[in-house]
Amino acid sequence: MSRPRTTVTLTADLVILTIRSGDLCVLTVERGNEPFVGRPALPGGFLRGSESLDETAARELAEETGLDAGSLHLQQVGTYSAPDRDPRTPRVVTCAYLAIAPNLPSPRAGSDARAAGWLPVADAQRTVLAFDHNQILTDAVELARDDLQFRAIAPAFCQREFTIADLREVYEVVWGVELDKPNFHRKVTDSPDFLVPTGRKRSTGNGRPAALYRSGPATALVPPMMRPADAAF
Amino acid sequence: MSRPRTTVTLTADLVILTIRSGDLCVLTVERGNEPFVGRPALPGGFLRGSESLDETAARELAEETGLDAGSLHLQQVGTYSAPDRDPRTPRVVTCAYLAIAPNLPSPRAGSDARAAGWLPVADAQRTVLAFDHNQILTDAVELARDDLQFRAIAPAFCQREFTIADLREVYEVVWGVELDKPNFHRKVTDSPDFLVPTGRKRSTGNGRPAALYRSGPATALVPPMMRPADAAF
DNA sequence: CTAATAGTGTCTATGAGACACTATGAA
DNA sequence: TTCATAGTGTCTCATAGACACTATTAG
């Protein structure tokens, strides 16, 4: 056979999104090795031993953020296999994952001595990232924007207990829109099994305290949270 | 390192869906080699040379159906990497693709001497397929059902020119529902850039001839075609 | 004409959005 | 009290669905 089966190594790359001071941010690291030394990149690592890619992704997520992957939203975005995406041999094919995290205290710089930091997604998209990570980032963000409409993933951006205003901020930041507070409140509280009231309240010092909710068992949002036609994205 | 980088081979497996006499059908082949000799499986093949997985999938699709992948709907479903999914070494990880095809004259049995055939999806899901192909099939069908709501993929099931009734059959078969003819007609003809009238008509011998349409440039369906709450799936 | 399928009109119920209004806390 | 934010009521408009009706072919 002129073109035999190709052997490759696999990586899982992570697009870890969170919201920090009103911006949608992504975790980037500075590459410590060739290729692309010193260039910002998405965190990720090689499939090792007899892991599955999901396990690789969960392990990398724990290493980068200190968070248990079991408690976070983690899903595949797609697999990127262009032959020239990575100059190493054997070829490196990557499976990209989208992770959604609540606002973390601060990135754990230095678990493997690489500088890590949260970068607003808009800035990251204007930066030249290593490999095909610009494409991966764009695809992952688009996936997150779409999923917000139909799936109950917004609470993944929040702490375990959150207010309706917290949840609304997720939509507003990720979509780049303003939503009507009263209507939003009704929509999410009416969506069956989406939110579970805890009975507790949280006061921000100003104004009436807001009721606290936890994420409910629903995975789908019915009816969907329609993205306004004038959304920025 | 106790668990070094794992080298793997990659396959692209295809879930090729079409509609045949009122059933949603999937193309299956009988495996001619170990492992799982003689067992029905999804068509697929190894990444070779310096191709990308998309090219592998397109090549396999052309080999199995004789159709040019450029003209067909082809999208990734996900990557399946459980270490025990395939007993061979080096490990085999697969990237599953969903392809949607118009009703084809008949499967090209024998391009590589394996029996191939269209199997109703419901039957295939009750059959034990090779590898993790039952899981892949289920995921792909669910993806197709979801995408019908929001993306303009339904014409991929039809010939290049089709009637509104053809299009409605796609939805009814894939979702297992009956849709109101008048309302469906309005919805799809009102969706901007979804359908392009050709001016031609097609008569089935009975009744008023139906106008023929071609697929338009839109990729999204706005507003979405909501799946009835009583849909079978 | 009738039979059969394509396509339109129109009414009703439901959900989205605008926005006035009430509720509850802190200073 | 005032200020600020949480949450409710209610009106209007757009869309979904039910279904009566008209249109166009074959025989």
Coordinates of C-alpha atoms (C1' of nucleotides) in Angstrom, one line a residue:
Chain A
M1 CA 0.0 0.0 0.0
S2 CA 1.4 3.3 -1.0
R3 CA -0.3 5.1 1.9
P4 CA -0.2 2.9 4.9
R5 CA -2.1 3.4 8.1
T6 CA -0.8 6.4 9.9
T7 CA 0.2 6.2 13.5
V8 CA -0.4 9.3 15.5
T9 CA -0.3 10.6 19.1
L10 CA -3.4 12.3 20.5
T11 CA -3.8 15.3 22.7
A12 CA -6.8 16.7 24.5
D13 CA -6.8 20.5 24.4
L14 CA -9.1 22.5 26.7
V15 CA -11.0 25.6 26.1
I16 CA -11.8 26.6 29.7
L17 CA -14.2 29.4 29.8
T18 CA -15.2 31.5 32.8
I19 CA -16.6 35.0 33.4
R20 CA -14.3 37.5 35.2
S21 CA -15.4 41.0 35.9
G22 CA -17.9 41.2 33.1
D23 CA -15.7 39.5 30.4
L24 CA -15.9 36.0 28.9
C25 CA -12.4 34.7 29.5
V26 CA -10.4 31.7 28.4
L27 CA -7.5 30.1 30.2
T28 CA -4.3 30.2 28.2
V29 CA -0.8 29.0 29.0
E30 CA 2.6 30.0 27.6
R31 CA 4.2 27.1 25.9
G32 CA 7.4 25.9 27.6
N33 CA 8.6 23.5 24.8
E34 CA 9.0 23.3 21.1
P35 CA 7.1 23.8 18.9
F36 CA 5.8 27.3 19.5
V37 CA 7.9 28.0 22.6
G38 CA 6.8 31.1 24.4
R39 CA 3.6 31.4 22.4
P40 CA 0.2 31.5 24.2
A41 CA -1.8 28.2 23.7
L42 CA -4.7 26.4 25.1
P43 CA -3.8 24.0 27.9
G44 CA -3.7 20.4 27.0
G45 CA -1.7 17.3 27.0
F46 CA -1.1 13.9 25.6
L47 CA -3.2 10.8 25.9
R48 CA -1.1 8.5 28.1
G49 CA -1.2 4.9 29.0
S50 CA -4.6 3.4 28.6
E51 CA -6.7 6.5 29.2
S52 CA -9.6 7.6 27.1
L53 CA -9.5 11.1 25.8
D54 CA -12.2 12.1 28.2
E55 CA -9.9 11.0 31.0
T56 CA -7.0 12.9 29.5
A57 CA -9.2 16.1 29.4
A58 CA -10.3 15.6 32.9
R59 CA -6.8 15.1 34.1
E60 CA -5.5 18.2 32.4
L61 CA -8.4 20.2 33.7
A62 CA -7.6 19.2 37.2
E63 CA -3.9 20.0 36.7
E64 CA -4.6 23.4 35.3
T65 CA -7.4 24.6 37.5
G66 CA -7.3 22.4 40.5
L67 CA -10.9 21.6 39.9
D68 CA -12.5 18.2 39.9
A69 CA -13.7 17.5 36.4
G70 CA -16.6 15.5 37.7
S71 CA -18.2 18.6 39.0
L72 CA -17.6 20.7 35.9
H73 CA -19.2 20.9 32.5
L74 CA -16.9 19.2 30.0
Q75 CA -17.8 18.2 26.5
Q76 CA -16.1 17.5 23.2
V77 CA -15.9 20.2 20.6
G78 CA -14.3 18.4 17.8
T79 CA -11.2 16.7 16.5
Y80 CA -8.5 18.5 14.6
S81 CA -6.4 16.5 12.3
A82 CA -4.9 18.6 9.5
P83 CA -1.6 17.0 8.7
D84 CA 0.4 20.3 9.2
R85 CA -1.3 21.4 12.4
D86 CA 1.7 20.3 14.4
P87 CA 5.2 19.8 13.0
R88 CA 6.1 16.9 15.3
T89 CA 6.4 13.3 14.3
P90 CA 4.6 11.1 14.8
R91 CA 1.6 13.3 13.8
V92 CA -0.3 14.9 16.6
V93 CA -4.1 15.0 16.3
T94 CA -6.1 16.8 19.0
C95 CA -9.5 16.4 20.4
A96 CA -10.7 19.8 21.7
Y97 CA -12.9 20.0 24.8
L98 CA -15.0 22.8 26.1
A99 CA -15.0 23.3 29.9
I100 CA -17.1 25.8 31.7
A101 CA -15.9 26.9 35.1
P102 CA -17.2 29.3 37.8
N103 CA -15.0 32.3 38.6
L104 CA -11.9 30.7 40.1
P105 CA -9.7 32.3 42.7
S106 CA -6.8 32.6 40.2
P107 CA -5.1 30.3 37.7
R108 CA -2.6 27.9 39.2
A109 CA 0.5 29.2 37.5
G110 CA 3.4 26.9 37.8
S111 CA 2.0 23.4 38.3
D112 CA 4.3 22.7 35.4
A113 CA 6.2 26.0 35.4
R114 CA 4.2 27.6 32.6
A115 CA 2.7 31.0 33.0
A116 CA -1.1 30.7 32.9
G117 CA -3.7 33.3 32.9
W118 CA -7.3 34.3 32.0
L119 CA -7.5 36.2 28.8
P120 CA -10.7 37.8 27.5
V121 CA -11.9 35.8 24.6
A122 CA -12.0 38.8 22.3
D123 CA -8.3 39.5 23.1
A124 CA -7.4 35.9 22.6
Q125 CA -9.0 35.9 19.2
R126 CA -6.9 38.8 18.2
T127 CA -3.7 37.0 19.4
V128 CA -1.9 34.4 17.3
L129 CA -2.1 31.3 19.4
A130 CA 0.0 28.1 18.9
F131 CA -1.1 25.4 16.5
D132 CA -4.7 25.7 15.2
H133 CA -5.8 27.0 18.6
N134 CA -7.4 30.1 17.2
Q135 CA -9.8 27.9 15.2
I136 CA -10.4 25.6 18.2
L137 CA -11.2 28.6 20.4
T138 CA -13.6 30.1 17.9
D139 CA -15.4 26.8 17.5
A140 CA -15.6 26.2 21.2
V141 CA -17.0 29.7 21.9
E142 CA -19.6 29.3 19.2
L143 CA -20.6 26.0 20.7
A144 CA -21.0 27.5 24.1
R145 CA -23.1 30.4 22.6
D146 CA -25.4 27.9 20.9
D147 CA -25.7 25.6 23.8
L148 CA -26.7 28.4 26.1
Q149 CA -29.9 28.6 24.1
F150 CA -31.0 25.1 24.4
R151 CA -29.1 23.4 27.2
A152 CA -29.0 24.1 30.9
I153 CA -25.3 24.9 31.0
A154 CA -25.4 28.4 32.2
P155 CA -25.2 27.4 35.9
A156 CA -21.8 25.9 35.1
F157 CA -20.4 29.5 35.0
C158 CA -21.8 30.2 38.4
Q159 CA -21.0 29.1 42.0
R160 CA -23.0 26.2 43.3
E161 CA -25.6 28.6 44.6
F162 CA -26.4 31.6 42.5
T163 CA -29.0 34.3 42.0
I164 CA -31.1 35.0 38.9
A165 CA -28.9 38.0 38.3
D166 CA -25.8 35.9 38.3
L167 CA -27.4 33.7 35.7
R168 CA -28.5 36.6 33.6
E169 CA -25.0 38.0 33.6
V170 CA -23.8 34.7 32.0
Y171 CA -26.1 35.2 29.1
E172 CA -25.4 38.9 28.7
V173 CA -21.6 38.4 28.8
V174 CA -21.5 35.3 26.5
W175 CA -23.9 36.8 24.0
G176 CA -22.9 40.4 24.3
V177 CA -26.5 41.6 24.8
E178 CA -28.7 43.1 27.5
L179 CA -31.7 41.1 28.5
D180 CA -34.8 42.3 30.1
K181 CA -34.6 41.5 33.9
P182 CA -38.3 40.8 34.6
N183 CA -38.7 38.6 31.5
F184 CA -35.5 36.7 32.1
H185 CA -36.6 36.0 35.7
R186 CA -39.9 34.5 34.6
K187 CA -38.3 32.4 31.8
V188 CA -35.7 30.7 33.9
T189 CA -38.0 30.2 36.9
D190 CA -40.7 28.7 34.7
S191 CA -38.4 26.3 32.8
P192 CA -39.1 23.0 34.4
D193 CA -36.3 21.4 36.5
F194 CA -33.9 24.1 35.5
L195 CA -33.5 25.8 38.8
V196 CA -34.1 24.6 42.4
P197 CA -34.8 27.2 45.0
T198 CA -32.7 26.8 48.1
G199 CA -34.8 29.1 50.3
R200 CA -31.7 31.1 51.1
K201 CA -31.1 34.7 50.0
R202 CA -28.0 36.8 49.3
S203 CA -27.7 40.5 49.9
T204 CA -25.2 42.5 47.9
G205 CA -25.6 45.4 50.4
N206 CA -27.7 47.3 48.0
G207 CA -31.3 46.6 47.4
R208 CA -33.6 43.7 48.1
P209 CA -31.7 40.4 48.6
A210 CA -32.0 37.9 45.8
A211 CA -33.2 34.3 46.2
L212 CA -30.5 31.7 45.8
Y213 CA -30.9 28.7 43.4
R214 CA -29.1 25.6 42.6
S215 CA -28.9 23.9 39.2
G216 CA -31.7 21.4 38.7
P217 CA -31.8 18.1 37.0
A218 CA -32.9 19.4 33.6
T219 CA -30.4 19.2 30.7
A220 CA -32.6 20.9 28.1
L221 CA -34.1 24.4 28.4
V222 CA -37.8 24.3 27.4
P223 CA -38.8 26.5 25.9
P224 CA -35.3 27.5 24.6
M225 CA -33.8 30.8 25.7
M226 CA -33.9 32.5 22.3
R227 CA -30.9 34.7 21.4
P228 CA -32.0 38.2 20.5
A229 CA -31.7 39.0 16.8
D230 CA -29.5 41.9 17.6
A231 CA -27.0 39.8 19.6
A232 CA -23.4 40.7 19.0
F233 CA -22.5 37.2 18.1
Chain B
M1 CA 7.3 8.4 33.0
S2 CA 5.2 5.4 34.0
R3 CA 2.5 6.2 31.4
P4 CA 4.2 7.4 28.3
R5 CA 2.4 9.0 25.3
T6 CA 0.2 6.5 23.7
T7 CA 0.5 6.0 19.9
V8 CA -2.7 5.1 18.2
T9 CA -4.2 4.5 14.8
L10 CA -7.2 6.5 13.7
T11 CA -10.3 5.5 11.8
A12 CA -13.2 7.5 10.5
D13 CA -16.5 5.7 10.8
L14 CA -19.5 6.8 8.9
V15 CA -23.2 6.9 9.9
I16 CA -24.7 7.3 6.5
L17 CA -28.4 8.0 6.9
T18 CA -31.1 8.1 4.2
I19 CA -34.8 7.6 3.9
R20 CA -36.0 4.5 2.1
S21 CA -39.7 3.7 1.8
G22 CA -40.7 5.6 4.8
D23 CA -37.9 4.4 7.1
L24 CA -34.8 6.2 8.4
C25 CA -32.1 3.8 7.3
V26 CA -28.4 3.5 8.0
L27 CA -25.8 1.9 5.7
T28 CA -24.1 -1.1 7.4
V29 CA -21.5 -3.5 6.1
E30 CA -20.5 -6.9 7.2
R31 CA -17.0 -7.0 8.6
G32 CA -14.6 -9.1 6.5
N33 CA -11.7 -9.1 8.9
E34 CA -10.9 -9.6 12.5
P35 CA -12.0 -8.4 14.9
F36 CA -15.8 -8.9 14.8
V37 CA -15.6 -10.9 11.5
G38 CA -19.1 -11.3 10.0
R39 CA -20.7 -8.8 12.3
P40 CA -22.6 -5.8 11.0
A41 CA -20.7 -2.6 11.4
L42 CA -20.6 1.0 10.3
P43 CA -18.5 1.6 7.2
G44 CA -15.2 3.2 7.9
G45 CA -11.5 3.0 7.4
F46 CA -8.1 4.0 8.6
L47 CA -6.5 7.4 8.3
R48 CA -3.8 6.9 5.7
G49 CA -0.7 8.8 4.6
S50 CA -1.0 12.5 5.3
E51 CA -4.8 12.8 5.0
S52 CA -6.9 14.6 7.6
L53 CA -9.8 12.7 9.1
D54 CA -12.2 14.7 7.1
E55 CA -10.5 13.4 4.0
T56 CA -10.6 9.9 5.3
A57 CA -14.3 10.2 5.9
A58 CA -14.9 11.7 2.4
R59 CA -12.8 8.9 0.8
E60 CA -14.7 6.2 2.6
L61 CA -18.0 7.8 1.8
A62 CA -17.1 7.8 -1.9
E63 CA -16.0 4.2 -1.8
E64 CA -19.1 3.0 0.0
T65 CA -21.8 5.0 -1.8
G66 CA -20.1 6.2 -5.0
L67 CA -21.1 9.7 -4.1
D68 CA -18.9 12.7 -4.1
A69 CA -18.5 13.9 -0.5
G70 CA -18.3 17.5 -1.6
S71 CA -22.0 17.4 -2.5
L72 CA -23.1 15.6 0.6
H73 CA -23.7 16.7 4.1
L74 CA -20.8 15.4 6.2
Q75 CA -20.1 16.4 9.8
Q76 CA -18.2 15.1 12.8
V77 CA -20.2 13.5 15.6
G78 CA -17.5 12.8 18.1
T79 CA -14.4 10.8 18.8
Y80 CA -14.5 7.5 20.6
S81 CA -11.4 6.5 22.5
A82 CA -12.3 4.0 25.2
P83 CA -9.2 1.8 25.5
D84 CA -11.1 -1.4 25.1
R85 CA -13.3 -0.3 22.2
D86 CA -11.1 -2.2 19.7
P87 CA -8.8 -5.1 20.8
R88 CA -6.1 -4.3 18.2
T89 CA -2.7 -2.9 18.9
P90 CA -1.7 -0.2 18.5
R91 CA -5.0 1.2 19.9
V92 CA -7.6 2.3 17.5
V93 CA -9.5 5.5 18.2
T94 CA -12.3 6.5 15.8
C95 CA -13.8 9.8 14.8
A96 CA -17.4 9.3 13.9
Y97 CA -19.0 11.2 11.0
L98 CA -22.7 11.8 10.2
A99 CA -23.5 11.7 6.5
I100 CA -26.9 12.4 5.0
A101 CA -27.7 11.1 1.6
P102 CA -30.6 11.2 -0.8
N103 CA -32.2 7.8 -1.6
L104 CA -29.5 6.0 -3.5
P105 CA -30.2 3.5 -6.2
S106 CA -28.7 0.7 -4.1
P107 CA -25.7 0.2 -2.0
R108 CA -22.5 -0.7 -3.9
A109 CA -22.0 -4.1 -2.4
G110 CA -18.6 -5.5 -3.1
S111 CA -16.3 -2.5 -3.7
D112 CA -14.3 -4.3 -1.2
A113 CA -16.2 -7.6 -1.2
R114 CA -18.2 -6.9 1.9
A115 CA -22.0 -7.2 1.9
A116 CA -23.5 -3.8 2.4
G117 CA -27.1 -2.8 2.9
W118 CA -29.5 -0.2 4.2
L119 CA -30.9 -1.2 7.6
P120 CA -33.8 0.7 9.3
V121 CA -32.2 2.6 12.2
A122 CA -34.7 1.0 14.6
D123 CA -33.5 -2.5 13.5
A124 CA -29.9 -1.5 13.6
Q125 CA -30.3 -0.3 17.2
R126 CA -31.7 -3.7 18.2
T127 CA -28.7 -5.4 16.5
V128 CA -25.4 -5.9 18.2
L129 CA -23.0 -4.1 16.0
A130 CA -19.2 -4.3 16.0
F131 CA -17.1 -2.2 18.3
D132 CA -19.0 0.6 20.0
H133 CA -21.0 1.2 16.8
N134 CA -24.3 1.0 18.6
Q135 CA -23.3 4.0 20.7
I136 CA -22.0 5.9 17.7
L137 CA -25.2 5.2 15.8
T138 CA -27.4 6.4 18.6
D139 CA -25.3 9.6 19.0
A140 CA -25.3 10.3 15.3
V141 CA -29.1 9.8 15.0
E142 CA -29.7 12.1 18.0
L143 CA -27.5 14.7 16.4
A144 CA -29.4 14.5 13.1
R145 CA -32.7 14.9 15.0
D146 CA -31.5 17.9 16.8
D147 CA -29.9 19.5 13.8
L148 CA -33.2 19.2 11.8
Q149 CA -34.6 21.7 14.2
F150 CA -32.1 24.4 13.7
R151 CA -30.1 23.8 10.6
A152 CA -31.0 23.6 7.0
I153 CA -29.9 20.0 6.6
A154 CA -33.2 18.4 5.6
P155 CA -32.7 18.9 1.9
A156 CA -29.6 16.7 2.2
F157 CA -32.0 13.7 2.4
C158 CA -33.7 14.8 -0.9
Q159 CA -32.7 14.8 -4.5
R160 CA -31.3 18.1 -5.8
E161 CA -34.9 19.3 -6.7
F162 CA -37.6 18.4 -4.2
T163 CA -41.1 19.2 -3.2
I164 CA -42.4 20.5 0.1
A165 CA -44.0 17.1 0.6
D166 CA -40.6 15.5 0.2
L167 CA -39.1 17.8 2.7
R168 CA -42.0 17.2 5.1
E169 CA -41.5 13.4 4.8
V170 CA -37.9 13.9 6.0
Y171 CA -39.1 15.5 9.2
E172 CA -41.9 13.1 9.8
V173 CA -39.7 10.0 9.3
V174 CA -36.7 11.3 11.3
W175 CA -38.8 12.5 14.2
G176 CA -41.5 9.9 14.0
V177 CA -44.3 12.4 14.0
E178 CA -47.0 13.8 11.7
L179 CA -46.8 17.5 10.8
D180 CA -49.6 19.7 9.7
K181 CA -49.2 20.1 5.9
P182 CA -50.4 23.7 5.6
N183 CA -48.3 25.0 8.5
F184 CA -45.2 23.2 7.4
H185 CA -45.5 24.6 3.9
R186 CA -45.7 28.2 5.3
K187 CA -42.8 27.7 7.8
V188 CA -40.3 26.4 5.3
T189 CA -41.2 28.8 2.5
D190 CA -41.1 31.7 4.9
S191 CA -37.7 30.7 6.3
P192 CA -35.3 33.1 4.5
D193 CA -32.8 31.6 2.1
F194 CA -33.8 28.1 3.0
L195 CA -35.6 27.1 -0.2
V196 CA -35.1 28.4 -3.7
P197 CA -38.1 28.0 -6.1
T198 CA -37.1 26.5 -9.4
G199 CA -40.3 27.4 -11.2
R200 CA -40.7 23.7 -12.2
K201 CA -43.4 21.4 -11.0
R202 CA -43.6 17.7 -10.5
S203 CA -46.8 15.6 -10.8
T204 CA -47.2 12.3 -9.0
G205 CA -50.1 11.4 -11.3
N206 CA -52.5 12.2 -8.5
G207 CA -53.6 15.6 -7.6
R208 CA -52.2 19.1 -8.2
P209 CA -48.5 19.1 -9.1
A210 CA -46.2 20.4 -6.5
A211 CA -43.7 23.1 -7.0
L212 CA -40.0 22.1 -7.0
Y213 CA -37.4 23.7 -4.9
R214 CA -33.7 23.6 -4.4
S215 CA -31.7 24.1 -1.3
G216 CA -30.9 27.7 -0.6
P217 CA -27.8 29.3 0.9
A218 CA -29.1 29.4 4.5
T219 CA -27.4 27.2 7.0
A220 CA -29.7 28.1 9.9
L221 CA -33.4 27.8 10.1
V222 CA -35.0 30.9 11.4
P223 CA -37.2 30.6 13.2
P224 CA -36.3 27.0 14.2
M225 CA -38.6 24.1 13.2
M226 CA -39.7 23.2 16.7
R227 CA -40.1 19.5 17.3
P228 CA -43.6 18.7 18.6
A229 CA -43.7 17.8 22.3
D230 CA -45.3 14.4 21.4
A231 CA -42.4 13.5 19.0
A232 CA -41.5 9.8 19.3
F233 CA -37.8 10.7 19.9
Chain C
dC1 C1' -68.1 15.9 -12.5
dT2 C1' -64.9 13.2 -8.5
dA3 C1' -60.6 12.1 -6.4
dA4 C1' -56.4 13.4 -4.8
dT5 C1' -52.8 16.3 -3.5
dA6 C1' -51.0 21.4 -3.3
dG7 C1' -51.3 25.4 -1.2
dT8 C1' -53.9 29.8 1.3
dG9 C1' -56.8 32.2 4.9
dT10 C1' -57.9 32.8 9.3
dC11 C1' -58.8 32.1 14.0
dT12 C1' -56.9 30.9 18.6
dA13 C1' -53.5 29.9 22.1
dT14 C1' -49.0 30.5 23.7
dG15 C1' -44.8 32.6 24.4
dA16 C1' -41.6 36.9 23.8
dG17 C1' -40.7 41.5 24.8
dA18 C1' -41.8 46.2 26.7
dC19 C1' -42.4 48.4 30.7
dA20 C1' -45.3 50.0 34.8
dC21 C1' -45.5 48.6 39.1
dT22 C1' -44.8 46.4 43.8
dA23 C1' -41.4 44.2 47.4
dT24 C1' -37.6 44.2 50.5
dG25 C1' -33.4 45.2 52.1
dA26 C1' -29.5 49.0 53.7
dA27 C1' -28.2 53.7 55.1
Chain D
dT1 C1' -37.4 58.5 54.6
dT2 C1' -34.4 57.4 50.0
dC3 C1' -31.9 54.4 47.1
dA4 C1' -31.0 50.3 44.9
dT5 C1' -32.0 45.9 43.4
dA6 C1' -35.5 41.8 43.3
dG7 C1' -39.5 40.3 41.5
dT8 C1' -44.8 40.6 39.6
dG9 C1' -48.6 42.2 36.5
dT10 C1' -50.2 43.2 32.3
dC11 C1' -50.3 44.7 27.7
dT12 C1' -48.9 44.0 22.8
dC13 C1' -47.0 41.6 19.1
dA14 C1' -45.2 37.5 16.8
dT15 C1' -45.4 32.8 16.0
dA16 C1' -47.4 27.9 16.4
dG17 C1' -51.1 25.0 15.6
dA18 C1' -55.9 23.7 14.1
dC19 C1' -58.5 23.4 10.4
dA20 C1' -61.8 25.4 6.8
dC21 C1' -61.2 26.6 2.4
dT22 C1' -59.4 27.3 -2.5
dA23 C1' -56.3 25.6 -6.6
dT24 C1' -54.8 22.4 -10.0
dT25 C1' -54.0 18.3 -11.9
dA26 C1' -55.8 13.1 -13.7
dG27 C1' -59.4 10.5 -15.1

